[in-house]
GROMACS .gro file of C-alpha atoms in nm:
model
  195
    1UNK     CA    1  -0.355   1.937  -5.615
    2UNK     CA    2  -0.234   2.287  -5.699
    3UNK     CA    3  -0.166   2.529  -5.418
    4UNK     CA    4  -0.383   2.841  -5.433
    5UNK     CA    5  -0.184   3.140  -5.549
    6UNK     CA    6  -0.154   3.428  -5.309
    7UNK     CA    7  -0.173   3.780  -5.443
    8UNK     CA    8   0.169   3.913  -5.545
    9UNK     CA    9   0.079   4.281  -5.556
   10UNK     CA   10  -0.010   4.521  -5.276
   11UNK     CA   11  -0.262   4.391  -5.024
   12UNK     CA   12  -0.490   4.565  -4.777
   13UNK     CA   13  -0.601   4.428  -4.443
   14UNK     CA   14  -0.924   4.585  -4.319
   15UNK     CA   15  -0.986   4.532  -3.947
   16UNK     CA   16  -1.304   4.627  -3.766
   17UNK     CA   17  -1.272   4.641  -3.387
   18UNK     CA   18  -1.548   4.720  -3.142
   19UNK     CA   19  -1.377   4.858  -2.834
   20UNK     CA   20  -1.508   4.830  -2.479
   21UNK     CA   21  -1.639   5.184  -2.410
   22UNK     CA   22  -1.446   5.205  -2.084
   23UNK     CA   23  -1.121   5.110  -2.262
   24UNK     CA   24  -1.114   5.364  -2.546
   25UNK     CA   25  -0.818   5.558  -2.404
   26UNK     CA   26  -0.616   5.239  -2.347
   27UNK     CA   27  -0.710   5.117  -2.696
   28UNK     CA   28  -0.589   5.444  -2.853
   29UNK     CA   29  -0.250   5.398  -2.683
   30UNK     CA   30  -0.240   5.032  -2.790
   31UNK     CA   31  -0.319   5.129  -3.151
   32UNK     CA   32  -0.033   5.380  -3.160
   33UNK     CA   33   0.207   5.114  -3.032
   34UNK     CA   34   0.109   4.835  -3.271
   35UNK     CA   35   0.108   5.073  -3.569
   36UNK     CA   36   0.451   5.207  -3.473
   37UNK     CA   37   0.589   4.849  -3.471
   38UNK     CA   38   0.414   4.759  -3.799
   39UNK     CA   39   0.593   5.051  -3.969
   40UNK     CA   40   0.927   4.881  -3.892
   41UNK     CA   41   0.841   4.571  -4.098
   42UNK     CA   42   0.961   4.530  -4.457
   43UNK     CA   43   0.689   4.595  -4.711
   44UNK     CA   44   0.474   4.814  -4.486
   45UNK     CA   45   0.299   5.079  -4.700
   46UNK     CA   46   0.076   5.256  -4.450
   47UNK     CA   47  -0.203   5.246  -4.197
   48UNK     CA   48  -0.520   5.448  -4.156
   49UNK     CA   49  -0.739   5.445  -3.846
   50UNK     CA   50  -1.102   5.553  -3.886
   51UNK     CA   51  -1.231   5.652  -3.546
   52UNK     CA   52  -1.591   5.602  -3.431
   53UNK     CA   53  -1.854   5.873  -3.420
   54UNK     CA   54  -2.072   5.682  -3.173
   55UNK     CA   55  -1.901   5.679  -2.833
   56UNK     CA   56  -2.156   5.434  -2.692
   57UNK     CA   57  -2.057   5.177  -2.957
   58UNK     CA   58  -1.693   5.262  -3.041
   59UNK     CA   59  -1.615   5.072  -3.360
   60UNK     CA   60  -1.276   5.146  -3.513
   61UNK     CA   61  -1.180   5.052  -3.868
   62UNK     CA   62  -0.807   5.003  -3.925
   63UNK     CA   63  -0.678   4.977  -4.282
   64UNK     CA   64  -0.324   4.836  -4.311
   65UNK     CA   65  -0.140   4.810  -4.643
   66UNK     CA   66   0.162   4.595  -4.729
   67UNK     CA   67   0.341   4.560  -5.062
   68UNK     CA   68   0.262   4.186  -5.085
   69UNK     CA   69   0.074   3.908  -4.912
   70UNK     CA   70   0.403   3.749  -4.801
   71UNK     CA   71   0.516   4.070  -4.630
   72UNK     CA   72   0.179   4.105  -4.457
   73UNK     CA   73   0.193   3.740  -4.347
   74UNK     CA   74   0.540   3.790  -4.196
   75UNK     CA   75   0.398   4.070  -3.985
   76UNK     CA   76   0.091   3.868  -3.882
   77UNK     CA   77   0.294   3.565  -3.769
   78UNK     CA   78   0.569   3.765  -3.601
   79UNK     CA   79   0.623   3.743  -3.224
   80UNK     CA   80   0.583   4.123  -3.207
   81UNK     CA   81   0.235   4.106  -3.359
   82UNK     CA   82   0.134   3.815  -3.132
   83UNK     CA   83   0.255   4.012  -2.830
   84UNK     CA   84   0.041   4.312  -2.931
   85UNK     CA   85  -0.259   4.081  -2.980
   86UNK     CA   86  -0.207   3.942  -2.629
   87UNK     CA   87  -0.204   4.298  -2.493
   88UNK     CA   88  -0.538   4.372  -2.662
   89UNK     CA   89  -0.733   4.127  -2.443
   90UNK     CA   90  -0.988   4.322  -2.243
   91UNK     CA   91  -0.977   4.620  -2.479
   92UNK     CA   92  -1.169   4.477  -2.775
   93UNK     CA   93  -1.521   4.335  -2.753
   94UNK     CA   94  -1.531   4.210  -3.116
   95UNK     CA   95  -1.288   4.196  -3.408
   96UNK     CA   96  -1.318   4.101  -3.773
   97UNK     CA   97  -1.063   4.129  -4.049
   98UNK     CA   98  -1.053   4.079  -4.423
   99UNK     CA   99  -0.765   4.071  -4.673
  100UNK     CA  100  -0.836   4.265  -4.988
  101UNK     CA  101  -0.628   4.318  -5.300
  102UNK     CA  102  -0.593   4.682  -5.396
  103UNK     CA  103  -0.830   4.833  -5.648
  104UNK     CA  104  -1.208   4.825  -5.673
  105UNK     CA  105  -1.220   4.518  -5.445
  106UNK     CA  106  -1.193   4.757  -5.150
  107UNK     CA  107  -1.549   4.869  -5.233
  108UNK     CA  108  -1.695   4.521  -5.260
  109UNK     CA  109  -1.870   4.319  -4.993
  110UNK     CA  110  -1.685   3.992  -5.035
  111UNK     CA  111  -1.852   3.660  -4.962
  112UNK     CA  112  -1.698   3.449  -4.687
  113UNK     CA  113  -1.444   3.262  -4.896
  114UNK     CA  114  -1.207   3.103  -4.650
  115UNK     CA  115  -1.432   2.889  -4.439
  116UNK     CA  116  -1.317   2.538  -4.355
  117UNK     CA  117  -1.001   2.545  -4.564
  118UNK     CA  118  -1.164   2.632  -4.895
  119UNK     CA  119  -0.966   2.828  -5.150
  120UNK     CA  120  -1.029   3.203  -5.159
  121UNK     CA  121  -1.261   3.324  -5.430
  122UNK     CA  122  -1.093   3.504  -5.718
  123UNK     CA  123  -1.185   3.867  -5.772
  124UNK     CA  124  -1.462   3.926  -6.028
  125UNK     CA  125  -1.352   3.954  -6.391
  126UNK     CA  126  -1.251   4.301  -6.504
  127UNK     CA  127  -1.561   4.350  -6.721
  128UNK     CA  128  -1.787   4.281  -6.421
  129UNK     CA  129  -1.596   4.538  -6.215
  130UNK     CA  130  -1.645   4.791  -6.496
  131UNK     CA  131  -2.020   4.718  -6.517
  132UNK     CA  132  -2.053   4.750  -6.139
  133UNK     CA  133  -1.859   5.076  -6.147
  134UNK     CA  134  -2.086   5.222  -6.415
  135UNK     CA  135  -2.398   5.112  -6.224
  136UNK     CA  136  -2.264   5.288  -5.915
  137UNK     CA  137  -2.107   5.601  -6.063
  138UNK     CA  138  -2.356   5.710  -6.332
  139UNK     CA  139  -2.657   5.758  -6.100
  140UNK     CA  140  -2.434   5.930  -5.842
  141UNK     CA  141  -2.308   6.179  -6.102
  142UNK     CA  142  -2.668   6.256  -6.201
  143UNK     CA  143  -2.757   6.300  -5.832
  144UNK     CA  144  -2.455   6.525  -5.773
  145UNK     CA  145  -2.550   6.742  -6.071
  146UNK     CA  146  -2.911   6.772  -5.953
  147UNK     CA  147  -2.831   6.844  -5.587
  148UNK     CA  148  -2.504   7.033  -5.607
  149UNK     CA  149  -2.530   7.200  -5.949
  150UNK     CA  150  -2.735   7.497  -5.828
  151UNK     CA  151  -2.512   7.542  -5.521
  152UNK     CA  152  -2.180   7.520  -5.707
  153UNK     CA  153  -2.273   7.733  -6.009
  154UNK     CA  154  -2.087   8.043  -5.885
  155UNK     CA  155  -1.764   7.860  -5.804
  156UNK     CA  156  -1.467   7.815  -6.040
  157UNK     CA  157  -1.535   7.502  -6.252
  158UNK     CA  158  -1.241   7.301  -6.115
  159UNK     CA  159  -1.344   7.369  -5.753
  160UNK     CA  160  -1.706   7.276  -5.829
  161UNK     CA  161  -1.588   6.954  -5.995
  162UNK     CA  162  -1.366   6.876  -5.694
  163UNK     CA  163  -1.660   6.913  -5.454
  164UNK     CA  164  -1.875   6.692  -5.678
  165UNK     CA  165  -1.602   6.426  -5.684
  166UNK     CA  166  -1.588   6.429  -5.303
  167UNK     CA  167  -1.967   6.386  -5.290
  168UNK     CA  168  -1.966   6.094  -5.537
  169UNK     CA  169  -1.662   5.925  -5.376
  170UNK     CA  170  -1.813   5.944  -5.029
  171UNK     CA  171  -2.139   5.782  -5.142
  172UNK     CA  172  -1.979   5.523  -5.366
  173UNK     CA  173  -1.754   5.399  -5.087
  174UNK     CA  174  -2.048   5.364  -4.850
  175UNK     CA  175  -2.333   5.276  -4.896
  176UNK     CA  176  -2.360   5.240  -5.276
  177UNK     CA  177  -2.077   5.001  -5.370
  178UNK     CA  178  -2.116   4.766  -5.071
  179UNK     CA  179  -2.492   4.753  -5.132
  180UNK     CA  180  -2.452   4.690  -5.506
  181UNK     CA  181  -2.178   4.430  -5.465
  182UNK     CA  182  -2.385   4.245  -5.207
  183UNK     CA  183  -2.701   4.262  -5.418
  184UNK     CA  184  -2.515   4.144  -5.728
  185UNK     CA  185  -2.300   3.890  -5.540
  186UNK     CA  186  -2.465   3.601  -5.727
  187UNK     CA  187  -2.330   3.750  -6.052
  188UNK     CA  188  -1.994   3.879  -5.926
  189UNK     CA  189  -1.905   3.561  -5.736
  190UNK     CA  190  -2.100   3.273  -5.893
  191UNK     CA  191  -1.869   3.016  -5.730
  192UNK     CA  192  -1.975   3.136  -5.384
  193UNK     CA  193  -2.333   3.025  -5.448
  194UNK     CA  194  -2.226   2.672  -5.542
  195UNK     CA  195  -2.029   2.612  -5.224
   0.00000   0.00000   0.00000
C-alpha cells in the first residue's frame, strides 16, 4: 500500500483554544512563551494570535505557519512543544487544531478527514476552487458597490478600491467562504461522503 504523501509546500496550523476565563492572563503569558520557542525552530514562517472579543467565552485562534509539513511535525513532536503543552493544563478548556495547506484552503471548512487512520482528503481540484471563489466574490463585489459606492464616491479611486477590498476580504473570510464550502462540501469533497 502506498504511503499518503504529505504536503511539501508551506503549511498552516490553525488552533482554536477556549481559555478558562479566570486564566486569561496566565494564558497570554504562556502564548508568548510557546510562540517565542516556536520561532527558534527551522522552517518557522510566522504566528498570528487572534484574541477574543467576548471575555465571558475567551476563544483564541492561533495561526502558525511552517515552510513544510516535516518542519511543522518536528516542532509538534519536540520535547519543547510537549513541555509547553504540559504547562497549558488548567489554562485551556477546549482545543481543536487543523492542518491546512496555504492558499484558498484556509477559507474552506474541511471535512473531518483523519478519523481512525484514514488518509487525508486531497484539496478540491483547481477548477472547483475557482468556481467557489467566483460564487463568493462576485456577489460580495456587487454588495460592496451598492453599500459603499455612495459613501466612497468622493475619495480618490485607489483609496475607495482599497476600502472595498477590505470589506470584501473580511466577509469572504468569514462567514461567506466557510458557509459556501460547507454547503457545497458534497461537491468539493465527494470522497468524504462515501466514507
